[in-house]
Amino acid sequence: GRAQASALYQSAYYLGSSAGGTLGAVAFHAGGWAATVALGLLAVLGVVSITLYGTRVARAERRALIPATR
C-alpha cells in the first residue's frame, strides 16, 4: 500500500543521491569541472530520453484503446 510506496520512493531518492554524489566526485577527480558538467548533461539527456519514450508508449496505448472513428 502507501507505506511500501513511500518506503520505495525514499530508498530510491537516497540511493540515487548517493550514487549521483559518488559519480560526480569520480568525474571531478578524473576530469575536473568539464567531466562533471558532461556527467550532468548525460544525466539530463537520459531523463529526457526516458520521458519521451514513456510519452510515446502511453500515447500508443491510448490510441490502441480508442476505437477508430474513420
PDB file of C-alpha atoms in Angstrom:
ATOM      1  CA  GLY A   1       0.000   0.000   0.000  1.00  0.00           C
ATOM      2  CA  ARG A   2       1.002   3.538   0.740  1.00  0.00           C
ATOM      3  CA  ALA A   3       3.695   2.625   3.236  1.00  0.00           C
ATOM      4  CA  GLN A   4       5.506   0.419   0.733  1.00  0.00           C
ATOM      5  CA  ALA A   5       5.289   3.087  -1.970  1.00  0.00           C
ATOM      6  CA  SER A   6       6.657   5.697   0.417  1.00  0.00           C
ATOM      7  CA  ALA A   7       9.481   3.408   1.520  1.00  0.00           C
ATOM      8  CA  LEU A   8      10.373   2.595  -2.082  1.00  0.00           C
ATOM      9  CA  TYR A   9      10.410   6.289  -3.005  1.00  0.00           C
ATOM     10  CA  GLN A  10      12.581   7.218  -0.024  1.00  0.00           C
ATOM     11  CA  SER A  11      15.013   4.381  -0.737  1.00  0.00           C
ATOM     12  CA  ALA A  12      15.320   5.316  -4.409  1.00  0.00           C
ATOM     13  CA  TYR A  13      15.719   9.006  -3.521  1.00  0.00           C
ATOM     14  CA  TYR A  14      18.600   8.459  -1.117  1.00  0.00           C
ATOM     15  CA  LEU A  15      20.282   5.728  -3.174  1.00  0.00           C
ATOM     16  CA  GLY A  16      20.098   7.975  -6.239  1.00  0.00           C
ATOM     17  CA  SER A  17      21.527  10.910  -4.310  1.00  0.00           C
ATOM     18  CA  SER A  18      24.339   8.757  -3.006  1.00  0.00           C
ATOM     19  CA  ALA A  19      25.148   7.349  -6.442  1.00  0.00           C
ATOM     20  CA  GLY A  20      24.962  10.795  -8.047  1.00  0.00           C
ATOM     21  CA  GLY A  21      27.284  12.290  -5.464  1.00  0.00           C
ATOM     22  CA  THR A  22      29.759   9.460  -5.828  1.00  0.00           C
ATOM     23  CA  LEU A  23      29.727   9.602  -9.627  1.00  0.00           C
ATOM     24  CA  GLY A  24      30.084  13.373  -9.506  1.00  0.00           C
ATOM     25  CA  ALA A  25      33.135  13.076  -7.264  1.00  0.00           C
ATOM     26  CA  VAL A  26      34.693  10.449  -9.531  1.00  0.00           C
ATOM     27  CA  ALA A  27      34.033  12.602 -12.597  1.00  0.00           C
ATOM     28  CA  PHE A  28      35.525  15.666 -10.913  1.00  0.00           C
ATOM     29  CA  HIS A  29      38.594  13.740  -9.787  1.00  0.00           C
ATOM     30  CA  ALA A  30      39.077  12.262 -13.262  1.00  0.00           C
ATOM     31  CA  GLY A  31      38.459  15.349 -15.379  1.00  0.00           C
ATOM     32  CA  GLY A  32      37.623  18.394 -13.290  1.00  0.00           C
ATOM     33  CA  TRP A  33      34.598  20.565 -13.930  1.00  0.00           C
ATOM     34  CA  ALA A  34      34.400  19.657 -17.613  1.00  0.00           C
ATOM     35  CA  ALA A  35      33.851  15.985 -16.783  1.00  0.00           C
ATOM     36  CA  THR A  36      31.400  16.872 -14.010  1.00  0.00           C
ATOM     37  CA  VAL A  37      29.346  19.048 -16.358  1.00  0.00           C
ATOM     38  CA  ALA A  38      29.455  16.313 -19.020  1.00  0.00           C
ATOM     39  CA  LEU A  39      28.131  13.821 -16.459  1.00  0.00           C
ATOM     40  CA  GLY A  40      25.308  16.209 -15.562  1.00  0.00           C
ATOM     41  CA  LEU A  41      24.409  16.699 -19.217  1.00  0.00           C
ATOM     42  CA  LEU A  42      24.382  12.930 -19.752  1.00  0.00           C
ATOM     43  CA  ALA A  43      22.038  12.563 -16.788  1.00  0.00           C
ATOM     44  CA  VAL A  44      19.681  15.209 -18.195  1.00  0.00           C
ATOM     45  CA  LEU A  45      19.805  13.566 -21.626  1.00  0.00           C
ATOM     46  CA  GLY A  46      18.943  10.228 -20.036  1.00  0.00           C
ATOM     47  CA  VAL A  47      15.949  11.664 -18.186  1.00  0.00           C
ATOM     48  CA  VAL A  48      14.681  13.442 -21.315  1.00  0.00           C
ATOM     49  CA  SER A  49      15.057  10.231 -23.354  1.00  0.00           C
ATOM     50  CA  ILE A  50      13.164   8.156 -20.800  1.00  0.00           C
ATOM     51  CA  THR A  51      10.413  10.787 -20.602  1.00  0.00           C
ATOM     52  CA  LEU A  52       9.994  10.978 -24.378  1.00  0.00           C
ATOM     53  CA  TYR A  53       9.916   7.184 -24.656  1.00  0.00           C
ATOM     54  CA  GLY A  54       7.332   6.911 -21.878  1.00  0.00           C
ATOM     55  CA  THR A  55       5.200   9.595 -23.501  1.00  0.00           C
ATOM     56  CA  ARG A  56       5.221   7.778 -26.835  1.00  0.00           C
ATOM     57  CA  VAL A  57       4.364   4.448 -25.233  1.00  0.00           C
ATOM     58  CA  ALA A  58       1.486   5.993 -23.267  1.00  0.00           C
ATOM     59  CA  ARG A  59       0.169   7.740 -26.380  1.00  0.00           C
ATOM     60  CA  ALA A  60       0.307   4.485 -28.362  1.00  0.00           C
ATOM     61  CA  GLU A  61      -1.515   2.642 -25.584  1.00  0.00           C
ATOM     62  CA  ARG A  62      -4.260   5.288 -25.509  1.00  0.00           C
ATOM     63  CA  ARG A  63      -4.658   5.067 -29.281  1.00  0.00           C
ATOM     64  CA  ALA A  64      -4.973   1.293 -29.045  1.00  0.00           C
ATOM     65  CA  LEU A  65      -7.809   1.668 -26.514  1.00  0.00           C
ATOM     66  CA  ILE A  66      -9.779   4.253 -28.509  1.00  0.00           C
ATOM     67  CA  PRO A  67     -11.777   2.729 -31.384  1.00  0.00           C
ATOM     68  CA  ALA A  68     -11.169   4.166 -34.833  1.00  0.00           C
ATOM     69  CA  THR A  69     -13.842   6.678 -35.853  1.00  0.00           C
ATOM     70  CA  ARG A  70     -12.965   6.986 -39.524  1.00  0.00           C
TER      71      ARG A  70
END
